[in-house]
């Protein structure tokens, strides 16, 4: 069994190595035709001369050699226009994105002609190896039960070298994905066939991200099923979150594109889906007939009615632990790191400031966007509304949600984004705290203050603080993952929905002490 | 302002301190030798198994004590001068008290076995015991023998097995925890222990521990004459009040520190709570004079806080309850279920197909009055039974 695990690990490492180093095994040849099809007319007119000089006809070993030349020329040209104040000539596309389309179409050679082989070697090996690594645990871990042995004795889960390596790897990946997508040309090529199959177009970087996201969640989901197989609630919510990711976040939006409809993730509610009210999105929806109008209507209903009503009945968990994709990744890929969330009072104070700050930022940014949409004015109080959107997209959408949100898993726990950054979580949190039937009960006086619940709370809630006093846990940040209840060795904690009355009891009497009760 | 001094920063002493602070402005000092901050003894096993680090077992962050003006001294109290109301410490200056609360806990039993003080022979009670266990197993061991089948014993077994060290478990009774659990209940647990590869030897007692040439345990000999080679012996045959340092003082002692229903000792302004206390007569007639569990320590702490703050209160615990976890099986008990049905009593026992989930009810044959319940692998609600 252990040998099987070791072989699995080796296969996994081979897979991920091939995936990671695929940019080093390609070759690229730019032709004038590629420029013609890849660039817009304006871009071609502006850049073809220089690009023909510097790129066409040559073979390159690395995608970045092409993209850096392209981005450089693009920016030089734009500066030239700007200095001459020829504003109508300036090009407003994202040069990185354009560079990616060039590098993708200029890929040639063994790699580019054997994409399926490399897909199997990278994705296939990665998944196969991981599954081979997880499956033997059914037997190795012994009978079903809580399996947290050695978490604090392993460098991978106790902030050791391996954890820091994963930390750096994830951060690196997100930076390339968001800001230097051309570097990922060869990885994106891997999923081209799948993309053509699903939506009829070559893969974009977001398609690669979607495939990776689903693959990682499904694979790590297998681990969840094995680890928590004693616990029905964990199995339920893992299944739910996998379903919503694969169906709602991935397949449906891709198929919508295939049928020439606006793409939409129907479960992604504003303000997490921060670009929903941007003018280009609203325009796009309004120009797409009945389905577009429905999507617009749905998006509004989702945020204003469905989210609060469900949160009233079930608490935040229905979204954050059963449906959401960010939560889904945190609960699968992030589960081995859940213990690293900071439980101090200081962290809690910081959390309240920053997460509500992001919510305010999201509301202001969206308000400004709507102002622009309705009035066609680009400035509000002297500030360009597009620059607010851009700032939000960069700071919150890319850096916070992606680079920090996922990259920080191995060191700071798996819900950094959900706890400190997600504006939707802040919104639902306010509902959960003040108007909801959800609470975690603490079964009177049974707590032995062991600390398992607090340690494994991914949201950094000091669950024990309440449990040892016999107080219900009613906290804005609780995502109802149920792990505190699962790891509690004394069966103290229980996630419940019930009448709002008596939900919050400040100074309960610990059960068992009749003397105190009588003397009240 | 009165000085309240508490010896022992376990659950009972700390609960007392917290409640005194809630109710009053008195000066509070807690003296304890084991660790600087209160930690949860019940979680020692999880540190060894790697579920938590030591700091996770501390229920309060360091700022808590300062904010609540609870003065912590890490030192050992050597003697108490009850007449002058003064404590002498091993390292620090003597400390004066106006009221003293003794919450000094227990220590593992050792029954005078030959070889019980050898290297590699240890109990499991304190943080130091945990460090010793780490030291004793740092190079890996081929077998451990655990002596005494109670709750701490099975926890120690789980700890060692988490690192794949084979465990032989000696139990004096016919079945595991047989003096407490009825036969079927005990069998359920034993099946589960076997599933976890515990080598359980019932009706077996330790006779002697044999050293190697370095004064380290080499093997043990049982009362059946069997010799079992091992590198570690865990002595977990119960605990008893930790009162050696109080012997030969005016304090009234038996097995523990004798107290009345107000938790008062025979010395003025001196109280005893938690594991170390022994009722001359328990205020509830179905309860034992010494109850060494977390919950009773906590209740006594809360009770004594009232008395110390001028609202004299008798200890009046509700129904008995306790809980434990045997590897993966959670156990809860409520009210009284004895290992054999009492004379006028009947038991109802049910277990599911897997043999891992079970309930036992004890009730009066005639009146059908409920006496108690044991549950395995099911979580029951406390409030429901209190009503
Ligand atoms: C491994 C283990 C698991 C357990 N699991 C459970 C469980 O699941 N459920 C349950 O109900 N109970 C459990 N118990 C029992 C429970 O932990 C005890 O009943 C409880 O901790 C007793 O608390 P206490 O405050 O009375 O004493 P303690 O926690 O023993 O505290 C006494 C403190 O006083 C200090 N002290 C003693 N003498 C002096 C002195 N002269 N000077 C200075 N300091 C001194 C000691 O060092 C110690 O720190 C467990 C015990 C152990 C060891
Ligand atoms: S895990 Fe359970 S027993 Fe331990 S501190 Fe939390 S509620 Fe209490």
Coordinates of C-alpha atoms and ligand atoms in Angstrom, one line a residue, chain A residues 448 490, chain B residues 7-14 31-35 38-45 73-79 89 102-107 124-126 128 151-152 155-156 159 239 242 245-246 273-277 291-298 321-325, ligand 1:
Chain A
X448 CA -13.3 19.8 27.7
X490 CA -16.9 15.0 22.8
Chain B
X7 CA -2.7 26.9 43.9
X8 CA -3.0 25.1 40.6
X9 CA -3.8 26.5 37.2
X10 CA -5.9 23.5 36.0
X11 CA -9.5 23.7 35.0
X12 CA -10.8 24.0 38.6
X13 CA -8.3 26.7 39.7
X14 CA -8.7 28.7 36.6
X31 CA 0.5 29.8 41.6
X32 CA 1.3 26.7 39.6
X33 CA 4.4 24.8 38.8
X34 CA 3.6 22.8 35.7
X35 CA 3.2 25.5 33.0
X38 CA -3.5 27.2 31.8
X39 CA -3.7 24.4 29.2
X40 CA -6.2 21.6 28.6
X41 CA -4.8 18.4 30.1
X42 CA -7.5 16.4 28.2
X43 CA -5.8 17.5 24.9
X44 CA -2.3 16.1 25.7
X45 CA -2.9 13.2 23.4
X73 CA 3.2 32.8 39.2
X74 CA 5.0 29.8 37.9
X75 CA 6.5 28.2 41.0
X76 CA 6.1 25.3 43.3
X77 CA 4.5 25.7 46.7
X78 CA 6.6 23.8 49.2
X79 CA 4.7 24.4 52.4
X89 CA 7.7 28.8 47.3
X102 CA -6.3 24.5 46.7
X103 CA -6.7 23.1 43.2
X104 CA -3.6 20.9 43.0
X105 CA -5.0 18.1 40.9
X106 CA -3.8 14.5 40.8
X107 CA -0.9 12.3 40.0
X124 CA 0.6 10.4 31.5
X125 CA -0.8 13.3 33.4
X126 CA 1.3 16.4 33.1
X128 CA 6.3 17.1 31.6
X151 CA -9.6 6.3 29.9
X152 CA -6.0 7.5 30.0
X155 CA -5.7 7.4 25.0
X156 CA -2.0 6.5 25.5
X159 CA -1.2 8.0 20.8
X239 CA -4.8 8.8 39.5
X242 CA -1.6 15.2 44.5
X245 CA 3.3 18.3 50.0
X246 CA 0.4 18.8 52.4
X273 CA -11.6 21.9 44.6
X274 CA -11.2 19.6 41.6
X275 CA -9.3 16.4 41.5
X276 CA -7.6 16.9 44.8
X277 CA -10.7 17.4 46.9
X291 CA -14.6 12.6 41.3
X292 CA -11.6 13.2 39.1
X293 CA -13.1 14.6 35.9
X294 CA -13.0 17.9 34.1
X295 CA -16.6 18.8 34.6
X296 CA -16.7 18.5 38.3
X297 CA -13.5 20.5 38.6
X298 CA -15.2 23.3 36.6
X321 CA -22.3 12.9 33.2
X322 CA -19.1 12.0 31.5
X323 CA -17.8 11.5 28.0
X324 CA -14.8 10.0 26.3
X325 CA -13.6 8.9 22.9
Ligands
LIG1 C1 -4.6 12.5 29.6 C2 -5.8 12.9 30.4 C3 -7.0 12.9 29.8 C4 -8.2 13.3 30.4 N1 -9.4 13.2 29.8 C5 -10.5 13.6 30.4 C6 -11.7 13.7 29.8 O1 -11.8 13.4 28.6 N2 -12.8 14.1 30.5 C7 -12.7 14.4 31.8 O2 -13.7 14.7 32.4 N3 -11.6 14.4 32.4 C8 -10.4 14.0 31.8 N4 -9.2 14.0 32.5 C9 -9.2 14.3 33.9 C10 -9.1 15.9 34.0 O3 -8.1 16.3 33.1 C11 -8.9 16.3 35.4 O4 -9.9 15.8 36.2 C12 -8.7 17.8 35.5 O5 -7.7 18.2 34.7 C13 -8.4 18.1 37.0 O6 -8.2 19.5 37.0 P1 -7.7 20.2 38.3 O7 -7.8 21.6 38.1 O8 -8.4 19.7 39.5 O9 -6.2 19.8 38.5 P2 -5.0 19.8 37.5 O10 -5.4 20.0 36.1 O11 -4.2 18.6 37.8 O12 -4.2 21.1 38.0 C14 -3.4 21.1 39.1 C15 -2.2 22.0 38.9 O13 -1.7 22.3 40.1 C16 -0.3 22.2 40.1 N5 0.3 21.9 41.4 C17 0.0 20.9 42.2 N6 0.7 21.0 43.3 C18 1.3 22.2 43.3 C19 2.2 22.9 44.2 N7 2.5 22.4 45.4 N8 2.7 24.1 43.8 C20 2.3 24.6 42.6 N9 1.6 24.0 41.7 C21 1.1 22.8 42.1 C22 0.0 21.1 39.2 O14 1.2 21.1 38.6 C23 -1.1 21.3 38.1 O15 -0.7 22.1 37.1 C24 -8.1 13.6 31.8 C25 -6.8 13.6 32.4 C26 -5.7 13.3 31.7 C27 -4.4 13.3 32.4

